[in-house]
Amino acid sequence: MLVVMQSHATEEQVRAVCERIESLGLRAHPIPGSNRTAIGITGNSGAIDIGSLEAMSGVVECIPVSKPYKLVSRDAKEENTVVRIPTPAGEVCIGGAALAVIAGPCAVENREQAMAVAQCVKAAGAHLFRGGAYKPRTSPYSFQGLGEPGLKILAEVRERFGLGIVTEAIDNESIDLVEKYADVILMAAEYILSEGNYQLILCERGVRTFSEHTRNTLDLSIIPAVQSRSHLPILVDPSHGTGRRNKVLPLSRAAIAVGADGLIVEVHHDPDHALSDGAQSIIPEELEQLMKEVRQIASVVHRTLN
Ligand code: MN
């Protein structure tokens, strides 16, 4: 359910509607827009008695949202969401006119490796540094990640190179720890928004098909499809999406052309000895090439780089 407020509704009127929603045992999500504020309601198992809400001052109407993803939907918010990530070197925006490139190794292997790759990432002009500290793998004998010591190395990368940090949390237990060190945590959209965090970035990283020439099949048609349904920014991960180094640049070009808000790519200074995903990690020279090409294609689709 979406409560649409009048364009001149006051903050007090919005607050009063939120309080009424909460008093019904539901959750209110005020979504400010350029013309008006809408208030998303979640937490209801059945129909909500809208009569009492519709009669409140400042309310235009109550609209039922039939989609299972309510807050993620463009029905809830017409304008694109821009996620702002503060980094020591300034703010990086994802979802606005400027594209963002996130680059770094699959996993943080040790301090020297992380610093060497971060140096290249910074020099190539990418905006954020990626690197996993927790690597749940198919085989128990594969490298599983460094855990908290890996997160501490990422914190050092942020300090030294001014790069914001993007890393994964794999469960409830690791999320508190990851939150201490990371600027962006990649994890399912409606669940996160429904708990009140609207700073969310989607990511296409391939789907499983019968095709054997790639690890996954990168479904770039999802970009315009998501953009018509959702206000959230969306990145493309051509590294996991293909699993092959020689496909990362071509699909990066295609991702920007199709309208993605940026890229997340794996880069390694010595991919043949990488502890995970070396086969899909590009080398620093390729990242430089990628940044150049992305900049050129961005201008064709009327975008810039952060
Ligand atoms: Mn990986």
PDB file of C-alpha atoms and ligand atoms in Angstrom:
ATOM      1  CA  MET A   1       0.000   0.000   0.000  1.00  0.00           C
ATOM      2  CA  LEU A   2       1.199   3.479  -0.894  1.00  0.00           C
ATOM      3  CA  VAL A   3      -0.129   6.653   0.732  1.00  0.00           C
ATOM      4  CA  VAL A   4       0.310   9.578  -1.683  1.00  0.00           C
ATOM      5  CA  MET A   5       0.637  12.960   0.045  1.00  0.00           C
ATOM      6  CA  GLN A   6      -0.346  16.325  -1.464  1.00  0.00           C
ATOM      7  CA  SER A   7       2.540  18.208  -3.091  1.00  0.00           C
ATOM      8  CA  HIS A   8       2.289  20.923  -0.403  1.00  0.00           C
ATOM      9  CA  ALA A   9       1.833  18.510   2.520  1.00  0.00           C
ATOM     10  CA  THR A  10       3.799  19.628   5.581  1.00  0.00           C
ATOM     11  CA  GLU A  11       6.390  17.584   7.442  1.00  0.00           C
ATOM     12  CA  GLU A  12       3.987  17.376  10.395  1.00  0.00           C
ATOM     13  CA  GLN A  13       1.262  15.905   8.158  1.00  0.00           C
ATOM     14  CA  VAL A  14       3.696  13.297   6.800  1.00  0.00           C
ATOM     15  CA  ARG A  15       4.836  12.482  10.337  1.00  0.00           C
ATOM     16  CA  ALA A  16       1.226  12.148  11.560  1.00  0.00           C
ATOM     17  CA  VAL A  17       0.418   9.655   8.777  1.00  0.00           C
ATOM     18  CA  CYS A  18       3.569   7.645   9.593  1.00  0.00           C
ATOM     19  CA  GLU A  19       2.597   7.559  13.281  1.00  0.00           C
ATOM     20  CA  ARG A  20      -0.933   6.360  12.422  1.00  0.00           C
ATOM     21  CA  ILE A  21       0.551   3.579  10.240  1.00  0.00           C
ATOM     22  CA  GLU A  22       2.937   2.516  13.016  1.00  0.00           C
ATOM     23  CA  SER A  23       0.074   2.571  15.557  1.00  0.00           C
ATOM     24  CA  LEU A  24      -1.657  -0.054  13.385  1.00  0.00           C
ATOM     25  CA  GLY A  25       1.357  -2.316  13.950  1.00  0.00           C
ATOM     26  CA  LEU A  26       2.694  -1.671  10.418  1.00  0.00           C
ATOM     27  CA  ARG A  27       5.853  -0.104   9.114  1.00  0.00           C
ATOM     28  CA  ALA A  28       5.902   3.302   7.391  1.00  0.00           C
ATOM     29  CA  HIS A  29       8.539   4.210   4.768  1.00  0.00           C
ATOM     30  CA  PRO A  30       8.381   7.891   3.793  1.00  0.00           C
ATOM     31  CA  ILE A  31       9.737   8.266   0.222  1.00  0.00           C
ATOM     32  CA  PRO A  32      10.361  11.914  -0.633  1.00  0.00           C
ATOM     33  CA  GLY A  33      10.100  12.752  -4.351  1.00  0.00           C
ATOM     34  CA  SER A  34      10.644  15.949  -6.317  1.00  0.00           C
ATOM     35  CA  ASN A  35       6.896  16.675  -6.531  1.00  0.00           C
ATOM     36  CA  ARG A  36       5.447  14.921  -3.528  1.00  0.00           C
ATOM     37  CA  THR A  37       6.127  12.499  -0.699  1.00  0.00           C
ATOM     38  CA  ALA A  38       4.694   8.997  -0.813  1.00  0.00           C
ATOM     39  CA  ILE A  39       4.604   6.697   2.206  1.00  0.00           C
ATOM     40  CA  GLY A  40       5.087   2.973   1.592  1.00  0.00           C
ATOM     41  CA  ILE A  41       3.449   0.572   4.047  1.00  0.00           C
ATOM     42  CA  THR A  42       4.877  -2.869   4.762  1.00  0.00           C
ATOM     43  CA  GLY A  43       4.223  -5.487   7.421  1.00  0.00           C
ATOM     44  CA  ASN A  44       0.561  -6.142   6.577  1.00  0.00           C
ATOM     45  CA  SER A  45      -0.539  -9.734   6.067  1.00  0.00           C
ATOM     46  CA  GLY A  46      -3.920  -8.826   4.570  1.00  0.00           C
ATOM     47  CA  ALA A  47      -5.811  -5.760   3.392  1.00  0.00           C
ATOM     48  CA  ILE A  48      -5.340  -2.504   5.320  1.00  0.00           C
ATOM     49  CA  ASP A  49      -8.343  -0.420   6.407  1.00  0.00           C
ATOM     50  CA  ILE A  50      -7.513   2.632   4.305  1.00  0.00           C
ATOM     51  CA  GLY A  51     -10.508   4.725   5.327  1.00  0.00           C
ATOM     52  CA  SER A  52      -8.850   6.250   8.380  1.00  0.00           C
ATOM     53  CA  LEU A  53      -5.653   7.062   6.462  1.00  0.00           C
ATOM     54  CA  GLU A  54      -7.367   8.598   3.453  1.00  0.00           C
ATOM     55  CA  ALA A  55      -9.291  10.972   5.727  1.00  0.00           C
ATOM     56  CA  MET A  56      -6.103  12.429   7.250  1.00  0.00           C
ATOM     57  CA  SER A  57      -5.009  15.911   6.292  1.00  0.00           C
ATOM     58  CA  GLY A  58      -2.425  16.160   3.532  1.00  0.00           C
ATOM     59  CA  VAL A  59      -3.343  12.761   2.042  1.00  0.00           C
ATOM     60  CA  VAL A  60      -4.373  12.580  -1.638  1.00  0.00           C
ATOM     61  CA  GLU A  61      -5.036   8.865  -1.956  1.00  0.00           C
ATOM     62  CA  CYS A  62      -4.060   5.338  -0.943  1.00  0.00           C
ATOM     63  CA  ILE A  63      -2.933   3.046  -3.771  1.00  0.00           C
ATOM     64  CA  PRO A  64      -2.649  -0.716  -3.374  1.00  0.00           C
ATOM     65  CA  VAL A  65       0.695  -2.016  -4.722  1.00  0.00           C
ATOM     66  CA  SER A  66       0.187  -5.484  -6.132  1.00  0.00           C
ATOM     67  CA  LYS A  67       3.846  -6.229  -6.877  1.00  0.00           C
ATOM     68  CA  PRO A  68       5.657  -8.350  -4.276  1.00  0.00           C
ATOM     69  CA  TYR A  69       8.538  -5.859  -4.418  1.00  0.00           C
ATOM     70  CA  LYS A  70       6.839  -2.684  -3.210  1.00  0.00           C
ATOM     71  CA  LEU A  71       9.559  -0.309  -2.082  1.00  0.00           C
ATOM     72  CA  VAL A  72      11.931  -1.294  -4.881  1.00  0.00           C
ATOM     73  CA  SER A  73       9.222  -0.509  -7.451  1.00  0.00           C
ATOM     74  CA  ARG A  74       8.958   2.659  -9.524  1.00  0.00           C
ATOM     75  CA  ASP A  75       5.345   2.881  -8.313  1.00  0.00           C
ATOM     76  CA  ALA A  76       6.765   3.802  -4.924  1.00  0.00           C
ATOM     77  CA  LYS A  77       9.308   6.272  -6.255  1.00  0.00           C
ATOM     78  CA  GLU A  78       9.428   7.692  -9.760  1.00  0.00           C
ATOM     79  CA  GLU A  79      12.891   9.279  -9.687  1.00  0.00           C
ATOM     80  CA  ASN A  80      16.101   7.244  -9.860  1.00  0.00           C
ATOM     81  CA  THR A  81      17.716   6.594  -6.519  1.00  0.00           C
ATOM     82  CA  VAL A  82      21.245   7.926  -6.247  1.00  0.00           C
ATOM     83  CA  VAL A  83      23.313   6.116  -3.632  1.00  0.00           C
ATOM     84  CA  ARG A  84      26.000   8.429  -2.228  1.00  0.00           C
ATOM     85  CA  ILE A  85      29.112   6.781  -0.865  1.00  0.00           C
ATOM     86  CA  PRO A  86      31.450   8.963   1.157  1.00  0.00           C
ATOM     87  CA  THR A  87      35.112   8.017   0.595  1.00  0.00           C
ATOM     88  CA  PRO A  88      38.285   9.688   1.917  1.00  0.00           C
ATOM     89  CA  ALA A  89      38.801  11.121  -1.599  1.00  0.00           C
ATOM     90  CA  GLY A  90      35.264  12.528  -1.887  1.00  0.00           C
ATOM     91  CA  GLU A  91      31.742  11.318  -2.569  1.00  0.00           C
ATOM     92  CA  VAL A  92      31.104   8.592  -5.158  1.00  0.00           C
ATOM     93  CA  CYS A  93      27.540   8.545  -6.559  1.00  0.00           C
ATOM     94  CA  ILE A  94      25.895   5.461  -8.057  1.00  0.00           C
ATOM     95  CA  GLY A  95      22.645   5.930  -9.986  1.00  0.00           C
ATOM     96  CA  GLY A  96      23.080   9.529 -11.164  1.00  0.00           C
ATOM     97  CA  ALA A  97      24.450  10.740 -14.501  1.00  0.00           C
ATOM     98  CA  ALA A  98      27.980   9.700 -13.524  1.00  0.00           C
ATOM     99  CA  LEU A  99      29.073   6.080 -13.810  1.00  0.00           C
ATOM    100  CA  ALA A 100      31.105   4.331 -11.136  1.00  0.00           C
ATOM    101  CA  VAL A 101      33.717   1.628 -11.586  1.00  0.00           C
ATOM    102  CA  ILE A 102      34.503  -0.710  -8.701  1.00  0.00           C
ATOM    103  CA  ALA A 103      37.652  -2.795  -9.195  1.00  0.00           C
ATOM    104  CA  GLY A 104      39.829  -5.102  -7.146  1.00  0.00           C
ATOM    105  CA  PRO A 105      40.680  -8.745  -6.553  1.00  0.00           C
ATOM    106  CA  CYS A 106      38.165 -11.499  -5.923  1.00  0.00           C
ATOM    107  CA  ALA A 107      39.680 -12.083  -2.499  1.00  0.00           C
ATOM    108  CA  VAL A 108      42.038 -10.251  -0.178  1.00  0.00           C
ATOM    109  CA  GLU A 109      44.925 -12.752  -0.081  1.00  0.00           C
ATOM    110  CA  ASN A 110      47.516 -10.833   1.928  1.00  0.00           C
ATOM    111  CA  ARG A 111      48.606  -7.264   2.583  1.00  0.00           C
ATOM    112  CA  GLU A 112      51.144  -7.065  -0.275  1.00  0.00           C
ATOM    113  CA  GLN A 113      48.659  -8.359  -2.859  1.00  0.00           C
ATOM    114  CA  ALA A 114      45.906  -5.971  -1.735  1.00  0.00           C
ATOM    115  CA  MET A 115      48.236  -2.944  -1.795  1.00  0.00           C
ATOM    116  CA  ALA A 116      49.670  -3.854  -5.212  1.00  0.00           C
ATOM    117  CA  VAL A 117      46.219  -4.190  -6.768  1.00  0.00           C
ATOM    118  CA  ALA A 118      44.895  -1.071  -5.004  1.00  0.00           C
ATOM    119  CA  GLN A 119      47.775   0.915  -6.473  1.00  0.00           C
ATOM    120  CA  CYS A 120      46.697  -0.121 -10.004  1.00  0.00           C
ATOM    121  CA  VAL A 121      43.019   0.493  -9.279  1.00  0.00           C
ATOM    122  CA  LYS A 122      43.796   4.005  -8.067  1.00  0.00           C
ATOM    123  CA  ALA A 123      46.134   4.732 -10.988  1.00  0.00           C
ATOM    124  CA  ALA A 124      43.569   3.570 -13.572  1.00  0.00           C
ATOM    125  CA  GLY A 125      41.026   6.000 -12.126  1.00  0.00           C
ATOM    126  CA  ALA A 126      38.497   3.482 -10.817  1.00  0.00           C
ATOM    127  CA  HIS A 127      36.369   4.810  -7.946  1.00  0.00           C
ATOM    128  CA  LEU A 128      35.959   2.085  -5.354  1.00  0.00           C
ATOM    129  CA  PHE A 129      37.972  -0.962  -4.310  1.00  0.00           C
ATOM    130  CA  ARG A 130      36.444  -4.426  -4.130  1.00  0.00           C
ATOM    131  CA  GLY A 131      37.884  -7.460  -2.323  1.00  0.00           C
ATOM    132  CA  GLY A 132      36.321 -10.366  -0.468  1.00  0.00           C
ATOM    133  CA  ALA A 133      37.260 -11.264   3.092  1.00  0.00           C
ATOM    134  CA  TYR A 134      34.731 -14.114   3.262  1.00  0.00           C
ATOM    135  CA  LYS A 135      34.726 -16.560   0.364  1.00  0.00           C
ATOM    136  CA  PRO A 136      32.230 -19.380   0.761  1.00  0.00           C
ATOM    137  CA  ARG A 137      33.403 -21.864  -1.884  1.00  0.00           C
ATOM    138  CA  THR A 138      32.036 -25.029  -3.415  1.00  0.00           C
ATOM    139  CA  SER A 139      34.985 -27.076  -2.169  1.00  0.00           C
ATOM    140  CA  PRO A 140      36.010 -27.011   1.508  1.00  0.00           C
ATOM    141  CA  TYR A 141      39.648 -27.229   0.356  1.00  0.00           C
ATOM    142  CA  SER A 142      39.501 -23.949  -1.590  1.00  0.00           C
ATOM    143  CA  PHE A 143      40.702 -20.681  -0.051  1.00  0.00           C
ATOM    144  CA  GLN A 144      37.908 -19.418   2.217  1.00  0.00           C
ATOM    145  CA  GLY A 145      39.092 -15.852   2.743  1.00  0.00           C
ATOM    146  CA  LEU A 146      41.013 -14.164   5.571  1.00  0.00           C
ATOM    147  CA  GLY A 147      38.007 -13.039   7.637  1.00  0.00           C
ATOM    148  CA  GLU A 148      38.547 -10.042   9.933  1.00  0.00           C
ATOM    149  CA  PRO A 149      42.296  -9.700   9.199  1.00  0.00           C
ATOM    150  CA  GLY A 150      41.230  -9.308   5.546  1.00  0.00           C
ATOM    151  CA  LEU A 151      38.782  -6.564   6.533  1.00  0.00           C
ATOM    152  CA  LYS A 152      41.583  -4.766   8.386  1.00  0.00           C
ATOM    153  CA  ILE A 153      43.725  -4.863   5.230  1.00  0.00           C
ATOM    154  CA  LEU A 154      40.776  -3.326   3.319  1.00  0.00           C
ATOM    155  CA  ALA A 155      40.564  -0.556   5.929  1.00  0.00           C
ATOM    156  CA  GLU A 156      44.253   0.127   5.295  1.00  0.00           C
ATOM    157  CA  VAL A 157      43.607   0.336   1.530  1.00  0.00           C
ATOM    158  CA  ARG A 158      40.960   2.979   2.221  1.00  0.00           C
ATOM    159  CA  GLU A 159      43.384   4.999   4.350  1.00  0.00           C
ATOM    160  CA  ARG A 160      46.312   4.778   1.982  1.00  0.00           C
ATOM    161  CA  PHE A 161      44.612   5.212  -1.398  1.00  0.00           C
ATOM    162  CA  GLY A 162      41.454   7.114  -0.510  1.00  0.00           C
ATOM    163  CA  LEU A 163      39.328   4.406  -2.135  1.00  0.00           C
ATOM    164  CA  GLY A 164      35.922   3.464  -0.688  1.00  0.00           C
ATOM    165  CA  ILE A 165      35.624  -0.245   0.126  1.00  0.00           C
ATOM    166  CA  VAL A 166      33.105  -2.711  -1.342  1.00  0.00           C
ATOM    167  CA  THR A 167      32.990  -6.185   0.196  1.00  0.00           C
ATOM    168  CA  GLU A 168      30.527  -8.986   0.856  1.00  0.00           C
ATOM    169  CA  ALA A 169      28.805 -10.109   4.021  1.00  0.00           C
ATOM    170  CA  ILE A 170      27.766 -13.750   3.802  1.00  0.00           C
ATOM    171  CA  ASP A 171      25.514 -14.152   6.840  1.00  0.00           C
ATOM    172  CA  ASN A 172      24.029 -12.339   9.853  1.00  0.00           C
ATOM    173  CA  GLU A 173      27.099 -13.076  11.943  1.00  0.00           C
ATOM    174  CA  SER A 174      29.619 -11.501   9.580  1.00  0.00           C
ATOM    175  CA  ILE A 175      27.526  -8.415   8.769  1.00  0.00           C
ATOM    176  CA  ASP A 176      28.262  -6.566  12.032  1.00  0.00           C
ATOM    177  CA  LEU A 177      31.964  -7.047  11.500  1.00  0.00           C
ATOM    178  CA  VAL A 178      31.874  -6.131   7.800  1.00  0.00           C
ATOM    179  CA  GLU A 179      29.898  -2.974   8.581  1.00  0.00           C
ATOM    180  CA  LYS A 180      32.777  -1.759  10.763  1.00  0.00           C
ATOM    181  CA  TYR A 181      35.200  -1.705   7.840  1.00  0.00           C
ATOM    182  CA  ALA A 182      33.257  -1.424   4.563  1.00  0.00           C
ATOM    183  CA  ASP A 183      31.572   1.469   2.751  1.00  0.00           C
ATOM    184  CA  VAL A 184      29.332  -0.740   0.587  1.00  0.00           C
ATOM    185  CA  ILE A 185      28.073  -4.219   1.499  1.00  0.00           C
ATOM    186  CA  LEU A 186      26.749  -6.311  -1.378  1.00  0.00           C
ATOM    187  CA  MET A 187      23.913  -8.694  -0.309  1.00  0.00           C
ATOM    188  CA  ALA A 188      18.140  -9.178  -1.477  1.00  0.00           C
ATOM    189  CA  ALA A 189      16.654  -5.840  -2.184  1.00  0.00           C
ATOM    190  CA  GLU A 190      13.080  -5.718  -0.826  1.00  0.00           C
ATOM    191  CA  TYR A 191      14.161  -7.261   2.508  1.00  0.00           C
ATOM    192  CA  ILE A 192      16.721  -4.525   3.027  1.00  0.00           C
ATOM    193  CA  LEU A 193      14.449  -1.643   2.031  1.00  0.00           C
ATOM    194  CA  SER A 194      11.624  -3.027   4.182  1.00  0.00           C
ATOM    195  CA  GLU A 195      13.883  -2.672   7.229  1.00  0.00           C
ATOM    196  CA  GLY A 196      14.524   0.982   6.446  1.00  0.00           C
ATOM    197  CA  ASN A 197      17.793   1.003   4.452  1.00  0.00           C
ATOM    198  CA  TYR A 198      17.090   2.702   1.095  1.00  0.00           C
ATOM    199  CA  GLN A 199      20.755   2.997   0.080  1.00  0.00           C
ATOM    200  CA  LEU A 200      20.781  -0.048  -2.138  1.00  0.00           C
ATOM    201  CA  ILE A 201      22.516  -0.934  -5.417  1.00  0.00           C
ATOM    202  CA  LEU A 202      21.431  -3.864  -7.597  1.00  0.00           C
ATOM    203  CA  CYS A 203      23.964  -5.949  -9.520  1.00  0.00           C
ATOM    204  CA  GLU A 204      23.670  -8.229 -12.566  1.00  0.00           C
ATOM    205  CA  ARG A 205      26.300 -10.977 -12.339  1.00  0.00           C
ATOM    206  CA  GLY A 206      24.917 -13.652 -14.683  1.00  0.00           C
ATOM    207  CA  VAL A 207      22.406 -16.470 -14.573  1.00  0.00           C
ATOM    208  CA  ARG A 208      22.926 -20.228 -14.895  1.00  0.00           C
ATOM    209  CA  THR A 209      22.249 -21.665 -18.344  1.00  0.00           C
ATOM    210  CA  PHE A 210      23.446 -24.689 -20.338  1.00  0.00           C
ATOM    211  CA  SER A 211      26.069 -22.594 -22.102  1.00  0.00           C
ATOM    212  CA  GLU A 212      29.659 -23.811 -21.611  1.00  0.00           C
ATOM    213  CA  HIS A 213      31.621 -20.953 -23.124  1.00  0.00           C
ATOM    214  CA  THR A 214      31.033 -18.856 -19.996  1.00  0.00           C
ATOM    215  CA  ARG A 215      30.777 -19.481 -16.224  1.00  0.00           C
ATOM    216  CA  ASN A 216      27.377 -17.764 -16.154  1.00  0.00           C
ATOM    217  CA  THR A 217      25.341 -16.103 -18.872  1.00  0.00           C
ATOM    218  CA  LEU A 218      25.451 -12.337 -18.395  1.00  0.00           C
ATOM    219  CA  ASP A 219      21.892 -11.161 -19.017  1.00  0.00           C
ATOM    220  CA  LEU A 220      22.330  -7.560 -20.122  1.00  0.00           C
ATOM    221  CA  SER A 221      18.673  -7.283 -21.173  1.00  0.00           C
ATOM    222  CA  ILE A 222      17.896  -7.175 -17.445  1.00  0.00           C
ATOM    223  CA  ILE A 223      19.308  -3.627 -17.234  1.00  0.00           C
ATOM    224  CA  PRO A 224      16.525  -1.822 -19.163  1.00  0.00           C
ATOM    225  CA  ALA A 225      13.995  -4.290 -17.692  1.00  0.00           C
ATOM    226  CA  VAL A 226      14.987  -3.410 -14.115  1.00  0.00           C
ATOM    227  CA  GLN A 227      15.192   0.285 -14.903  1.00  0.00           C
ATOM    228  CA  SER A 228      11.592   0.354 -16.115  1.00  0.00           C
ATOM    229  CA  ARG A 229      10.409  -1.373 -12.924  1.00  0.00           C
ATOM    230  CA  SER A 230      12.678  -0.003 -10.230  1.00  0.00           C
ATOM    231  CA  HIS A 231      14.233   3.300  -9.163  1.00  0.00           C
ATOM    232  CA  LEU A 232      17.334   1.567  -7.754  1.00  0.00           C
ATOM    233  CA  PRO A 233      20.747   1.882  -9.444  1.00  0.00           C
ATOM    234  CA  ILE A 234      22.147  -1.244 -11.125  1.00  0.00           C
ATOM    235  CA  LEU A 235      25.745  -2.325 -11.749  1.00  0.00           C
ATOM    236  CA  VAL A 236      27.084  -5.089 -13.991  1.00  0.00           C
ATOM    237  CA  ASP A 237      29.718  -7.630 -12.881  1.00  0.00           C
ATOM    238  CA  PRO A 238      31.302  -8.900 -16.128  1.00  0.00           C
ATOM    239  CA  SER A 239      33.889 -10.916 -14.142  1.00  0.00           C
ATOM    240  CA  HIS A 240      31.521 -13.380 -12.419  1.00  0.00           C
ATOM    241  CA  GLY A 241      29.035 -12.901 -15.259  1.00  0.00           C
ATOM    242  CA  THR A 242      31.415 -14.542 -17.750  1.00  0.00           C
ATOM    243  CA  GLY A 243      34.182 -16.195 -15.724  1.00  0.00           C
ATOM    244  CA  ARG A 244      36.721 -15.530 -18.506  1.00  0.00           C
ATOM    245  CA  ARG A 245      39.246 -12.709 -18.633  1.00  0.00           C
ATOM    246  CA  ASN A 246      38.943 -12.204 -22.399  1.00  0.00           C
ATOM    247  CA  LYS A 247      35.196 -11.509 -22.098  1.00  0.00           C
ATOM    248  CA  VAL A 248      35.414  -8.867 -19.371  1.00  0.00           C
ATOM    249  CA  LEU A 249      36.297  -5.888 -21.585  1.00  0.00           C
ATOM    250  CA  PRO A 250      33.785  -6.607 -24.381  1.00  0.00           C
ATOM    251  CA  LEU A 251      30.955  -7.083 -21.886  1.00  0.00           C
ATOM    252  CA  SER A 252      32.005  -4.023 -19.890  1.00  0.00           C
ATOM    253  CA  ARG A 253      31.600  -1.990 -23.059  1.00  0.00           C
ATOM    254  CA  ALA A 254      28.184  -3.549 -23.705  1.00  0.00           C
ATOM    255  CA  ALA A 255      27.081  -2.975 -20.078  1.00  0.00           C
ATOM    256  CA  ILE A 256      27.758   0.758 -20.251  1.00  0.00           C
ATOM    257  CA  ALA A 257      26.112   0.986 -23.697  1.00  0.00           C
ATOM    258  CA  VAL A 258      22.962  -0.742 -22.453  1.00  0.00           C
ATOM    259  CA  GLY A 259      22.662   1.767 -19.597  1.00  0.00           C
ATOM    260  CA  ALA A 260      24.179   0.241 -16.469  1.00  0.00           C
ATOM    261  CA  ASP A 261      25.125   2.696 -13.699  1.00  0.00           C
ATOM    262  CA  GLY A 262      28.620   1.272 -13.434  1.00  0.00           C
ATOM    263  CA  LEU A 263      30.765  -1.845 -13.254  1.00  0.00           C
ATOM    264  CA  ILE A 264      32.279  -4.083 -10.618  1.00  0.00           C
ATOM    265  CA  VAL A 265      35.281  -5.972 -11.995  1.00  0.00           C
ATOM    266  CA  GLU A 266      37.947  -8.270 -10.610  1.00  0.00           C
ATOM    267  CA  VAL A 267      41.523  -7.180 -11.246  1.00  0.00           C
ATOM    268  CA  HIS A 268      44.734  -8.866 -10.058  1.00  0.00           C
ATOM    269  CA  HIS A 269      48.417  -7.999 -10.636  1.00  0.00           C
ATOM    270  CA  ASP A 270      49.309 -11.714 -10.840  1.00  0.00           C
ATOM    271  CA  PRO A 271      46.110 -13.539 -11.786  1.00  0.00           C
ATOM    272  CA  ASP A 272      47.854 -16.844 -12.553  1.00  0.00           C
ATOM    273  CA  HIS A 273      48.676 -17.112  -8.853  1.00  0.00           C
ATOM    274  CA  ALA A 274      45.405 -15.682  -7.511  1.00  0.00           C
ATOM    275  CA  LEU A 275      43.848 -17.740  -4.704  1.00  0.00           C
ATOM    276  CA  SER A 276      40.392 -17.370  -6.269  1.00  0.00           C
ATOM    277  CA  ASP A 277      38.895 -16.384  -9.621  1.00  0.00           C
ATOM    278  CA  GLY A 278      42.230 -15.747 -11.377  1.00  0.00           C
ATOM    279  CA  ALA A 279      40.792 -16.920 -14.707  1.00  0.00           C
ATOM    280  CA  GLN A 280      38.305 -14.050 -14.752  1.00  0.00           C
ATOM    281  CA  SER A 281      40.554 -11.365 -13.246  1.00  0.00           C
ATOM    282  CA  ILE A 282      41.856  -8.770 -15.683  1.00  0.00           C
ATOM    283  CA  ILE A 283      45.386  -7.398 -15.355  1.00  0.00           C
ATOM    284  CA  PRO A 284      46.107  -3.742 -14.457  1.00  0.00           C
ATOM    285  CA  GLU A 285      46.802  -2.746 -18.097  1.00  0.00           C
ATOM    286  CA  GLU A 286      43.400  -4.104 -19.070  1.00  0.00           C
ATOM    287  CA  LEU A 287      41.743  -2.077 -16.312  1.00  0.00           C
ATOM    288  CA  GLU A 288      43.384   1.055 -17.728  1.00  0.00           C
ATOM    289  CA  GLN A 289      42.051   0.150 -21.168  1.00  0.00           C
ATOM    290  CA  LEU A 290      38.603  -0.529 -19.684  1.00  0.00           C
ATOM    291  CA  MET A 291      38.474   2.876 -17.990  1.00  0.00           C
ATOM    292  CA  LYS A 292      39.386   4.597 -21.274  1.00  0.00           C
ATOM    293  CA  GLU A 293      36.736   2.744 -23.253  1.00  0.00           C
ATOM    294  CA  VAL A 294      34.074   3.216 -20.585  1.00  0.00           C
ATOM    295  CA  ARG A 295      34.718   6.953 -20.617  1.00  0.00           C
ATOM    296  CA  GLN A 296      34.203   7.074 -24.392  1.00  0.00           C
ATOM    297  CA  ILE A 297      31.067   4.953 -24.446  1.00  0.00           C
ATOM    298  CA  ALA A 298      29.630   6.892 -21.498  1.00  0.00           C
ATOM    299  CA  SER A 299      29.606  10.063 -23.570  1.00  0.00           C
ATOM    300  CA  VAL A 300      27.630   8.340 -26.345  1.00  0.00           C
ATOM    301  CA  VAL A 301      24.885   7.397 -23.877  1.00  0.00           C
ATOM    302  CA  HIS A 302      24.997  10.873 -22.271  1.00  0.00           C
ATOM    303  CA  ARG A 303      26.694   9.762 -19.091  1.00  0.00           C
ATOM    304  CA  THR A 304      29.949  10.822 -17.420  1.00  0.00           C
ATOM    305  CA  LEU A 305      32.277   9.154 -14.932  1.00  0.00           C
ATOM    306  CA  ASN A 306      32.361   9.918 -11.223  1.00  0.00           C
TER     307      ASN A 306
HETATM  308 MN    MN B   1      35.185 -13.708  -7.325  1.00  0.00          MN
END
